[in-house]
Amino acid sequence: MSARYAMAAAVVAVLTAACASSSSRESTLEAGLTVILAGDQRPPEERARDAYRHPKETLWFFGIRPETRVLEVWPEPGWYTAVIAPLVREKGKYYAGVIAADPSSKYITRRLEEYHARLAARPDLYDRVAVVTFPSDGGDAVPPGSVDMVVTFRNIHNWMARGQAAQAFQTMYRALKPGGVLGVVEHRGNPAVPQDPKAKSGYVNEDYAIKLIEDQGFRLVAKSGVNDNPRDTKDYEQGVWTLPPTYRLGAKDHDKYAAIGESDRFTLKFVKPSR
């Protein structure tokens, strides 16, 4: 058995070994995530970012389980795909809600091609991934009420820049079953600075995001500090992209920004009310 298929088999073995008790299920989930996070489907540069993104703790906070039907919105280039898709492959379902194709955009075309290539390279882990287009006009990505969870990571500023944030969350709301969970991570802005409606710096004020999302029908149920970074001063020449991993200023003050690390991020859990 090749190393890659051995890893897939190890994930299955761990996730099918749970006993009936809640504590056993939780310890099995933690063990399964540990195996996945160490897997060779994640290149070293992705694993190195765990120190800033805290994937195990973040997904635990959202309440994901092996049987979860989850839609990730704009998953490209696949950082979280490599964690979530193996976790839910056997008992749940992973929907990759990719950005809508745009033949006029070389960036979007390349982004989608690279994402599909990544999935094709590991059929042992990604053969059951359902790739769907996440619409920009507020339409449906999946049948209404068909998923248990929607997650999205550092994308609100992108939708704000396009004037599509409200429509994006409307689509997510319809996708979720009543009682379903929306998990959101985003670069946290300085609350003393008025929110730029286009979020040109990449930062979004937490209160602004909460109101935006609750205005679409969601209810905030919990906050986590797992992705907080108090070293982030949020006042950089090139916005959030000044920090790693982008380093938009290149060698200028590189060590200073490396010491800060990736951005300060809010981590929020919402639910779609059951009526």
PDB file of C-alpha atoms in Angstrom:
ATOM      1  CA  MET A   1       0.000   0.000   0.000  1.00  0.00           C
ATOM      2  CA  SER A   2       1.431   3.399  -0.975  1.00  0.00           C
ATOM      3  CA  ALA A   3       2.065   6.014   1.698  1.00  0.00           C
ATOM      4  CA  ARG A   4      -0.769   8.190   0.482  1.00  0.00           C
ATOM      5  CA  TYR A   5      -3.328   5.376   0.577  1.00  0.00           C
ATOM      6  CA  ALA A   6      -1.995   4.278   3.953  1.00  0.00           C
ATOM      7  CA  MET A   7      -2.733   7.751   5.292  1.00  0.00           C
ATOM      8  CA  ALA A   8      -6.283   7.598   3.976  1.00  0.00           C
ATOM      9  CA  ALA A   9      -6.739   4.179   5.563  1.00  0.00           C
ATOM     10  CA  ALA A  10      -5.414   5.487   8.873  1.00  0.00           C
ATOM     11  CA  VAL A  11      -7.957   8.309   8.864  1.00  0.00           C
ATOM     12  CA  VAL A  12     -10.788   5.872   8.188  1.00  0.00           C
ATOM     13  CA  ALA A  13      -9.590   3.529  10.932  1.00  0.00           C
ATOM     14  CA  VAL A  14      -9.440   6.286  13.512  1.00  0.00           C
ATOM     15  CA  LEU A  15     -12.780   7.838  12.626  1.00  0.00           C
ATOM     16  CA  THR A  16     -14.626   4.503  12.649  1.00  0.00           C
ATOM     17  CA  ALA A  17     -13.248   3.471  16.051  1.00  0.00           C
ATOM     18  CA  ALA A  18     -15.473   5.735  18.142  1.00  0.00           C
ATOM     19  CA  CYS A  19     -17.422   4.270  21.053  1.00  0.00           C
ATOM     20  CA  ALA A  20     -20.914   5.347  22.017  1.00  0.00           C
ATOM     21  CA  SER A  21     -19.974   7.867  24.708  1.00  0.00           C
ATOM     22  CA  SER A  22     -19.616  11.553  23.940  1.00  0.00           C
ATOM     23  CA  SER A  23     -16.098  11.669  25.408  1.00  0.00           C
ATOM     24  CA  SER A  24     -15.005   8.772  23.206  1.00  0.00           C
ATOM     25  CA  ARG A  25     -16.413  10.446  20.098  1.00  0.00           C
ATOM     26  CA  GLU A  26     -14.608  13.678  20.929  1.00  0.00           C
ATOM     27  CA  SER A  27     -11.280  11.965  21.542  1.00  0.00           C
ATOM     28  CA  THR A  28     -11.698  10.017  18.296  1.00  0.00           C
ATOM     29  CA  LEU A  29     -12.384  13.233  16.386  1.00  0.00           C
ATOM     30  CA  GLU A  30      -9.306  14.847  17.894  1.00  0.00           C
ATOM     31  CA  ALA A  31      -7.191  11.827  16.962  1.00  0.00           C
ATOM     32  CA  GLY A  32      -8.591  11.853  13.421  1.00  0.00           C
ATOM     33  CA  LEU A  33      -7.780  15.534  12.975  1.00  0.00           C
ATOM     34  CA  THR A  34      -4.273  14.933  14.287  1.00  0.00           C
ATOM     35  CA  VAL A  35      -3.692  12.250  11.649  1.00  0.00           C
ATOM     36  CA  ILE A  36      -5.124  14.452   8.895  1.00  0.00           C
ATOM     37  CA  LEU A  37      -3.116  17.518   9.878  1.00  0.00           C
ATOM     38  CA  ALA A  38       0.108  15.484   9.711  1.00  0.00           C
ATOM     39  CA  GLY A  39      -0.822  13.919   6.364  1.00  0.00           C
ATOM     40  CA  ASP A  40       1.245  14.217   3.208  1.00  0.00           C
ATOM     41  CA  GLN A  41      -1.670  15.847   1.362  1.00  0.00           C
ATOM     42  CA  ARG A  42      -0.624  19.015   3.208  1.00  0.00           C
ATOM     43  CA  PRO A  43       2.700  20.420   1.944  1.00  0.00           C
ATOM     44  CA  PRO A  44       5.163  21.729   4.558  1.00  0.00           C
ATOM     45  CA  GLU A  45       4.336  25.361   3.812  1.00  0.00           C
ATOM     46  CA  GLU A  46       0.686  24.706   4.651  1.00  0.00           C
ATOM     47  CA  ARG A  47       1.453  22.830   7.854  1.00  0.00           C
ATOM     48  CA  ALA A  48       3.713  25.715   8.910  1.00  0.00           C
ATOM     49  CA  ARG A  49       0.664  27.999   8.977  1.00  0.00           C
ATOM     50  CA  ASP A  50      -1.110  25.902  11.604  1.00  0.00           C
ATOM     51  CA  ALA A  51       0.581  28.068  14.224  1.00  0.00           C
ATOM     52  CA  TYR A  52      -1.491  31.018  12.981  1.00  0.00           C
ATOM     53  CA  ARG A  53      -4.650  29.340  11.685  1.00  0.00           C
ATOM     54  CA  HIS A  54      -5.203  26.746  14.433  1.00  0.00           C
ATOM     55  CA  PRO A  55      -7.273  24.427  12.231  1.00  0.00           C
ATOM     56  CA  LYS A  56      -7.952  21.772  14.863  1.00  0.00           C
ATOM     57  CA  GLU A  57      -9.159  24.253  17.453  1.00  0.00           C
ATOM     58  CA  THR A  58     -11.112  26.291  14.889  1.00  0.00           C
ATOM     59  CA  LEU A  59     -12.998  23.325  13.457  1.00  0.00           C
ATOM     60  CA  TRP A  60     -13.602  21.959  16.958  1.00  0.00           C
ATOM     61  CA  PHE A  61     -15.129  25.321  17.927  1.00  0.00           C
ATOM     62  CA  PHE A  62     -17.442  25.243  14.912  1.00  0.00           C
ATOM     63  CA  GLY A  63     -18.561  21.752  15.943  1.00  0.00           C
ATOM     64  CA  ILE A  64     -17.586  19.789  12.842  1.00  0.00           C
ATOM     65  CA  ARG A  65     -17.898  15.993  13.029  1.00  0.00           C
ATOM     66  CA  PRO A  66     -17.101  13.137  10.600  1.00  0.00           C
ATOM     67  CA  GLU A  67     -20.808  12.918   9.683  1.00  0.00           C
ATOM     68  CA  THR A  68     -21.169  16.647   8.923  1.00  0.00           C
ATOM     69  CA  ARG A  69     -22.405  17.778   5.523  1.00  0.00           C
ATOM     70  CA  VAL A  70     -20.316  20.898   5.069  1.00  0.00           C
ATOM     71  CA  LEU A  71     -20.082  23.585   2.406  1.00  0.00           C
ATOM     72  CA  GLU A  72     -16.843  25.559   2.320  1.00  0.00           C
ATOM     73  CA  VAL A  73     -17.220  28.835   0.455  1.00  0.00           C
ATOM     74  CA  TRP A  74     -14.337  29.834  -1.809  1.00  0.00           C
ATOM     75  CA  PRO A  75     -11.996  27.038  -0.665  1.00  0.00           C
ATOM     76  CA  GLU A  76      -9.309  27.637  -3.270  1.00  0.00           C
ATOM     77  CA  PRO A  77      -6.382  27.001  -3.169  1.00  0.00           C
ATOM     78  CA  GLY A  78      -7.490  24.200  -0.831  1.00  0.00           C
ATOM     79  CA  TRP A  79      -5.814  24.854   2.519  1.00  0.00           C
ATOM     80  CA  TYR A  80      -8.883  23.806   4.506  1.00  0.00           C
ATOM     81  CA  THR A  81     -10.031  21.330   1.834  1.00  0.00           C
ATOM     82  CA  ALA A  82      -7.016  19.207   2.764  1.00  0.00           C
ATOM     83  CA  VAL A  83      -8.295  19.057   6.343  1.00  0.00           C
ATOM     84  CA  ILE A  84     -12.083  18.957   6.063  1.00  0.00           C
ATOM     85  CA  ALA A  85     -12.568  16.709   3.019  1.00  0.00           C
ATOM     86  CA  PRO A  86     -10.662  13.720   4.502  1.00  0.00           C
ATOM     87  CA  LEU A  87     -12.446  14.185   7.839  1.00  0.00           C
ATOM     88  CA  VAL A  88     -15.965  13.907   6.396  1.00  0.00           C
ATOM     89  CA  ARG A  89     -15.208  11.642   3.427  1.00  0.00           C
ATOM     90  CA  GLU A  90     -16.650   8.409   4.864  1.00  0.00           C
ATOM     91  CA  LYS A  91     -19.699   9.565   6.815  1.00  0.00           C
ATOM     92  CA  GLY A  92     -20.432  13.149   5.786  1.00  0.00           C
ATOM     93  CA  LYS A  93     -20.061  15.256   2.657  1.00  0.00           C
ATOM     94  CA  TYR A  94     -17.763  18.072   1.563  1.00  0.00           C
ATOM     95  CA  TYR A  95     -19.043  20.639  -0.909  1.00  0.00           C
ATOM     96  CA  ALA A  96     -16.440  22.983  -2.376  1.00  0.00           C
ATOM     97  CA  GLY A  97     -18.271  26.191  -3.268  1.00  0.00           C
ATOM     98  CA  VAL A  98     -15.709  27.589  -5.703  1.00  0.00           C
ATOM     99  CA  ILE A  99     -15.557  31.069  -7.164  1.00  0.00           C
ATOM    100  CA  ALA A 100     -17.581  31.516 -10.362  1.00  0.00           C
ATOM    101  CA  ALA A 101     -15.514  31.026 -13.517  1.00  0.00           C
ATOM    102  CA  ASP A 102     -14.567  34.160 -15.431  1.00  0.00           C
ATOM    103  CA  PRO A 103     -12.800  33.513 -18.762  1.00  0.00           C
ATOM    104  CA  SER A 104     -11.669  37.153 -18.845  1.00  0.00           C
ATOM    105  CA  SER A 105      -9.728  36.728 -15.575  1.00  0.00           C
ATOM    106  CA  LYS A 106      -6.431  34.853 -15.810  1.00  0.00           C
ATOM    107  CA  TYR A 107      -6.220  34.872 -12.014  1.00  0.00           C
ATOM    108  CA  ILE A 108      -9.580  33.168 -11.506  1.00  0.00           C
ATOM    109  CA  THR A 109      -8.954  30.721 -14.344  1.00  0.00           C
ATOM    110  CA  ARG A 110      -5.593  29.704 -12.891  1.00  0.00           C
ATOM    111  CA  ARG A 111      -7.041  29.515  -9.383  1.00  0.00           C
ATOM    112  CA  LEU A 112      -9.754  27.086 -10.470  1.00  0.00           C
ATOM    113  CA  GLU A 113      -7.421  24.990 -12.621  1.00  0.00           C
ATOM    114  CA  GLU A 114      -4.952  24.581  -9.761  1.00  0.00           C
ATOM    115  CA  TYR A 115      -7.704  23.671  -7.339  1.00  0.00           C
ATOM    116  CA  HIS A 116      -9.155  20.996  -9.632  1.00  0.00           C
ATOM    117  CA  ALA A 117      -5.644  19.634 -10.212  1.00  0.00           C
ATOM    118  CA  ARG A 118      -5.110  19.374  -6.480  1.00  0.00           C
ATOM    119  CA  LEU A 119      -8.288  17.346  -6.074  1.00  0.00           C
ATOM    120  CA  ALA A 120      -7.443  15.091  -9.014  1.00  0.00           C
ATOM    121  CA  ALA A 121      -3.989  14.331  -7.611  1.00  0.00           C
ATOM    122  CA  ARG A 122      -5.416  12.602  -4.524  1.00  0.00           C
ATOM    123  CA  PRO A 123      -8.475  10.507  -5.402  1.00  0.00           C
ATOM    124  CA  ASP A 124      -7.936   8.524  -2.195  1.00  0.00           C
ATOM    125  CA  LEU A 125      -8.961  11.628  -0.239  1.00  0.00           C
ATOM    126  CA  TYR A 126     -10.917  13.847  -2.630  1.00  0.00           C
ATOM    127  CA  ASP A 127     -12.869  11.471  -4.868  1.00  0.00           C
ATOM    128  CA  ARG A 128     -16.119  12.277  -3.053  1.00  0.00           C
ATOM    129  CA  VAL A 129     -15.700  16.051  -3.027  1.00  0.00           C
ATOM    130  CA  ALA A 130     -18.611  17.795  -4.738  1.00  0.00           C
ATOM    131  CA  VAL A 131     -17.380  20.915  -6.528  1.00  0.00           C
ATOM    132  CA  VAL A 132     -20.172  23.452  -6.963  1.00  0.00           C
ATOM    133  CA  THR A 133     -20.138  27.056  -8.107  1.00  0.00           C
ATOM    134  CA  PHE A 134     -20.827  29.602  -5.415  1.00  0.00           C
ATOM    135  CA  PRO A 135     -22.948  32.216  -7.230  1.00  0.00           C
ATOM    136  CA  SER A 136     -22.217  35.921  -7.037  1.00  0.00           C
ATOM    137  CA  ASP A 137     -25.827  36.986  -7.556  1.00  0.00           C
ATOM    138  CA  GLY A 138     -27.379  35.465  -4.440  1.00  0.00           C
ATOM    139  CA  GLY A 139     -28.493  32.250  -6.172  1.00  0.00           C
ATOM    140  CA  ASP A 140     -28.152  28.744  -4.735  1.00  0.00           C
ATOM    141  CA  ALA A 141     -24.878  26.802  -4.558  1.00  0.00           C
ATOM    142  CA  VAL A 142     -26.553  23.639  -3.206  1.00  0.00           C
ATOM    143  CA  PRO A 143     -30.206  22.698  -2.679  1.00  0.00           C
ATOM    144  CA  PRO A 144     -31.784  24.793   0.083  1.00  0.00           C
ATOM    145  CA  GLY A 145     -31.547  23.250   3.546  1.00  0.00           C
ATOM    146  CA  SER A 146     -29.167  20.508   2.428  1.00  0.00           C
ATOM    147  CA  VAL A 147     -26.066  21.078   4.588  1.00  0.00           C
ATOM    148  CA  ASP A 148     -25.347  21.003   8.314  1.00  0.00           C
ATOM    149  CA  MET A 149     -22.545  23.553   8.252  1.00  0.00           C
ATOM    150  CA  VAL A 150     -21.107  26.328   6.107  1.00  0.00           C
ATOM    151  CA  VAL A 151     -17.585  27.617   6.706  1.00  0.00           C
ATOM    152  CA  THR A 152     -15.635  30.445   5.133  1.00  0.00           C
ATOM    153  CA  PHE A 153     -12.175  31.736   5.945  1.00  0.00           C
ATOM    154  CA  ARG A 154     -10.972  35.310   5.313  1.00  0.00           C
ATOM    155  CA  ASN A 155     -13.393  36.074   2.500  1.00  0.00           C
ATOM    156  CA  ILE A 156     -15.723  38.782   3.794  1.00  0.00           C
ATOM    157  CA  HIS A 157     -13.372  41.553   2.649  1.00  0.00           C
ATOM    158  CA  ASN A 158     -13.364  40.081  -0.861  1.00  0.00           C
ATOM    159  CA  TRP A 159     -17.148  40.119  -1.059  1.00  0.00           C
ATOM    160  CA  MET A 160     -17.270  43.642   0.346  1.00  0.00           C
ATOM    161  CA  ALA A 161     -14.843  44.771  -2.365  1.00  0.00           C
ATOM    162  CA  ARG A 162     -17.216  43.321  -4.962  1.00  0.00           C
ATOM    163  CA  GLY A 163     -20.348  44.691  -3.297  1.00  0.00           C
ATOM    164  CA  GLN A 164     -21.593  41.102  -2.846  1.00  0.00           C
ATOM    165  CA  ALA A 165     -21.306  40.437   0.888  1.00  0.00           C
ATOM    166  CA  ALA A 166     -25.030  40.456   1.672  1.00  0.00           C
ATOM    167  CA  GLN A 167     -25.809  38.185  -1.302  1.00  0.00           C
ATOM    168  CA  ALA A 168     -23.059  35.754  -0.264  1.00  0.00           C
ATOM    169  CA  PHE A 169     -24.520  35.303   3.204  1.00  0.00           C
ATOM    170  CA  GLN A 170     -28.031  35.002   1.791  1.00  0.00           C
ATOM    171  CA  THR A 171     -26.811  32.041  -0.271  1.00  0.00           C
ATOM    172  CA  MET A 172     -25.209  30.479   2.813  1.00  0.00           C
ATOM    173  CA  TYR A 173     -28.380  30.970   4.830  1.00  0.00           C
ATOM    174  CA  ARG A 174     -30.488  29.115   2.280  1.00  0.00           C
ATOM    175  CA  ALA A 175     -27.961  26.291   2.000  1.00  0.00           C
ATOM    176  CA  LEU A 176     -28.146  25.484   5.711  1.00  0.00           C
ATOM    177  CA  LYS A 177     -30.792  23.341   7.318  1.00  0.00           C
ATOM    178  CA  PRO A 178     -32.652  24.982  10.235  1.00  0.00           C
ATOM    179  CA  GLY A 179     -30.339  24.810  13.241  1.00  0.00           C
ATOM    180  CA  GLY A 180     -27.297  24.548  10.985  1.00  0.00           C
ATOM    181  CA  VAL A 181     -24.003  26.289  11.780  1.00  0.00           C
ATOM    182  CA  LEU A 182     -22.128  29.036   9.958  1.00  0.00           C
ATOM    183  CA  GLY A 183     -18.440  29.338  10.909  1.00  0.00           C
ATOM    184  CA  VAL A 184     -16.600  32.511   9.926  1.00  0.00           C
ATOM    185  CA  VAL A 185     -12.977  33.629  10.247  1.00  0.00           C
ATOM    186  CA  GLU A 186     -11.878  37.073   9.045  1.00  0.00           C
ATOM    187  CA  HIS A 187      -9.109  39.652   9.519  1.00  0.00           C
ATOM    188  CA  ARG A 188     -10.274  41.788  12.454  1.00  0.00           C
ATOM    189  CA  GLY A 189     -10.209  45.538  11.913  1.00  0.00           C
ATOM    190  CA  ASN A 190      -9.518  48.278  14.437  1.00  0.00           C
ATOM    191  CA  PRO A 191     -12.890  49.191  15.993  1.00  0.00           C
ATOM    192  CA  ALA A 192     -11.681  52.780  16.450  1.00  0.00           C
ATOM    193  CA  VAL A 193     -11.425  53.144  12.662  1.00  0.00           C
ATOM    194  CA  PRO A 194     -14.705  53.472  10.708  1.00  0.00           C
ATOM    195  CA  GLN A 195     -15.326  50.538   8.421  1.00  0.00           C
ATOM    196  CA  ASP A 196     -14.442  51.086   4.792  1.00  0.00           C
ATOM    197  CA  PRO A 197     -17.419  49.584   2.890  1.00  0.00           C
ATOM    198  CA  LYS A 198     -14.993  48.150   0.333  1.00  0.00           C
ATOM    199  CA  ALA A 199     -12.552  46.848   2.991  1.00  0.00           C
ATOM    200  CA  LYS A 200      -9.593  47.938   0.879  1.00  0.00           C
ATOM    201  CA  SER A 201      -7.149  47.188   3.716  1.00  0.00           C
ATOM    202  CA  GLY A 202      -8.427  43.604   4.001  1.00  0.00           C
ATOM    203  CA  TYR A 203      -9.615  44.234   7.555  1.00  0.00           C
ATOM    204  CA  VAL A 204     -13.257  44.015   8.663  1.00  0.00           C
ATOM    205  CA  ASN A 205     -14.533  45.340  11.973  1.00  0.00           C
ATOM    206  CA  GLU A 206     -16.018  42.524  14.031  1.00  0.00           C
ATOM    207  CA  ASP A 207     -19.217  44.397  14.968  1.00  0.00           C
ATOM    208  CA  TYR A 208     -19.710  45.335  11.306  1.00  0.00           C
ATOM    209  CA  ALA A 209     -19.419  41.690  10.259  1.00  0.00           C
ATOM    210  CA  ILE A 210     -21.810  40.492  12.959  1.00  0.00           C
ATOM    211  CA  LYS A 211     -24.481  42.993  11.924  1.00  0.00           C
ATOM    212  CA  LEU A 212     -23.983  42.145   8.238  1.00  0.00           C
ATOM    213  CA  ILE A 213     -24.443  38.432   8.901  1.00  0.00           C
ATOM    214  CA  GLU A 214     -27.294  38.743  11.388  1.00  0.00           C
ATOM    215  CA  ASP A 215     -29.113  41.026   8.929  1.00  0.00           C
ATOM    216  CA  GLN A 216     -29.339  37.981   6.635  1.00  0.00           C
ATOM    217  CA  GLY A 217     -31.169  35.972   9.324  1.00  0.00           C
ATOM    218  CA  PHE A 218     -28.339  34.305  11.239  1.00  0.00           C
ATOM    219  CA  ARG A 219     -27.946  34.453  15.019  1.00  0.00           C
ATOM    220  CA  LEU A 220     -24.528  34.776  16.660  1.00  0.00           C
ATOM    221  CA  VAL A 221     -24.079  32.079  19.314  1.00  0.00           C
ATOM    222  CA  ALA A 222     -20.367  32.096  20.200  1.00  0.00           C
ATOM    223  CA  LYS A 223     -17.007  33.784  19.716  1.00  0.00           C
ATOM    224  CA  SER A 224     -13.559  32.210  19.994  1.00  0.00           C
ATOM    225  CA  GLY A 225     -10.203  33.889  20.604  1.00  0.00           C
ATOM    226  CA  VAL A 226      -8.294  31.023  19.044  1.00  0.00           C
ATOM    227  CA  ASN A 227      -7.134  33.115  16.064  1.00  0.00           C
ATOM    228  CA  ASP A 228      -6.494  36.367  17.951  1.00  0.00           C
ATOM    229  CA  ASN A 229      -3.132  38.072  17.421  1.00  0.00           C
ATOM    230  CA  PRO A 230      -2.649  41.156  19.632  1.00  0.00           C
ATOM    231  CA  ARG A 231       0.670  41.956  17.888  1.00  0.00           C
ATOM    232  CA  ASP A 232      -1.213  42.975  14.735  1.00  0.00           C
ATOM    233  CA  THR A 233      -1.483  46.799  14.715  1.00  0.00           C
ATOM    234  CA  LYS A 234      -3.612  46.862  11.527  1.00  0.00           C
ATOM    235  CA  ASP A 235      -2.119  50.105  10.232  1.00  0.00           C
ATOM    236  CA  TYR A 236       0.193  48.972   7.446  1.00  0.00           C
ATOM    237  CA  GLU A 237       1.049  50.601   4.152  1.00  0.00           C
ATOM    238  CA  GLN A 238      -0.281  47.658   2.150  1.00  0.00           C
ATOM    239  CA  GLY A 239      -3.033  46.597   4.519  1.00  0.00           C
ATOM    240  CA  VAL A 240      -3.249  43.051   5.811  1.00  0.00           C
ATOM    241  CA  TRP A 241      -1.157  41.835   2.865  1.00  0.00           C
ATOM    242  CA  THR A 242       1.876  43.522   4.450  1.00  0.00           C
ATOM    243  CA  LEU A 243       1.975  40.620   6.916  1.00  0.00           C
ATOM    244  CA  PRO A 244       2.908  37.002   6.210  1.00  0.00           C
ATOM    245  CA  PRO A 245       2.383  35.003   4.170  1.00  0.00           C
ATOM    246  CA  THR A 246       2.032  37.678   1.452  1.00  0.00           C
ATOM    247  CA  TYR A 247       4.766  40.165   2.508  1.00  0.00           C
ATOM    248  CA  ARG A 248       3.627  42.673  -0.088  1.00  0.00           C
ATOM    249  CA  LEU A 249       6.487  45.045   0.803  1.00  0.00           C
ATOM    250  CA  GLY A 250       9.029  42.360  -0.020  1.00  0.00           C
ATOM    251  CA  ALA A 251      12.279  42.694   1.912  1.00  0.00           C
ATOM    252  CA  LYS A 252      11.286  46.018   3.514  1.00  0.00           C
ATOM    253  CA  ASP A 253      10.934  45.444   7.282  1.00  0.00           C
ATOM    254  CA  HIS A 254      10.515  41.728   6.577  1.00  0.00           C
ATOM    255  CA  ASP A 255      11.729  40.624   9.999  1.00  0.00           C
ATOM    256  CA  LYS A 256       9.413  43.084  11.726  1.00  0.00           C
ATOM    257  CA  TYR A 257       6.350  41.677   9.968  1.00  0.00           C
ATOM    258  CA  ALA A 258       7.512  38.090  10.403  1.00  0.00           C
ATOM    259  CA  ALA A 259       7.672  38.726  14.156  1.00  0.00           C
ATOM    260  CA  ILE A 260       4.076  39.976  14.114  1.00  0.00           C
ATOM    261  CA  GLY A 261       2.902  36.883  12.258  1.00  0.00           C
ATOM    262  CA  GLU A 262      -0.358  36.492  10.395  1.00  0.00           C
ATOM    263  CA  SER A 263      -3.259  38.830  11.057  1.00  0.00           C
ATOM    264  CA  ASP A 264      -5.483  39.168  14.099  1.00  0.00           C
ATOM    265  CA  ARG A 265      -8.702  37.306  13.211  1.00  0.00           C
ATOM    266  CA  PHE A 266     -12.146  37.006  14.686  1.00  0.00           C
ATOM    267  CA  THR A 267     -13.678  33.547  14.802  1.00  0.00           C
ATOM    268  CA  LEU A 268     -17.459  33.512  14.993  1.00  0.00           C
ATOM    269  CA  LYS A 269     -20.132  30.822  15.173  1.00  0.00           C
ATOM    270  CA  PHE A 270     -23.673  31.553  13.967  1.00  0.00           C
ATOM    271  CA  VAL A 271     -26.748  29.388  13.600  1.00  0.00           C
ATOM    272  CA  LYS A 272     -29.703  29.455  11.258  1.00  0.00           C
ATOM    273  CA  PRO A 273     -32.673  29.644  13.642  1.00  0.00           C
ATOM    274  CA  SER A 274     -35.011  26.660  13.708  1.00  0.00           C
ATOM    275  CA  ARG A 275     -37.955  29.145  13.713  1.00  0.00           C
TER     276      ARG A 275
END
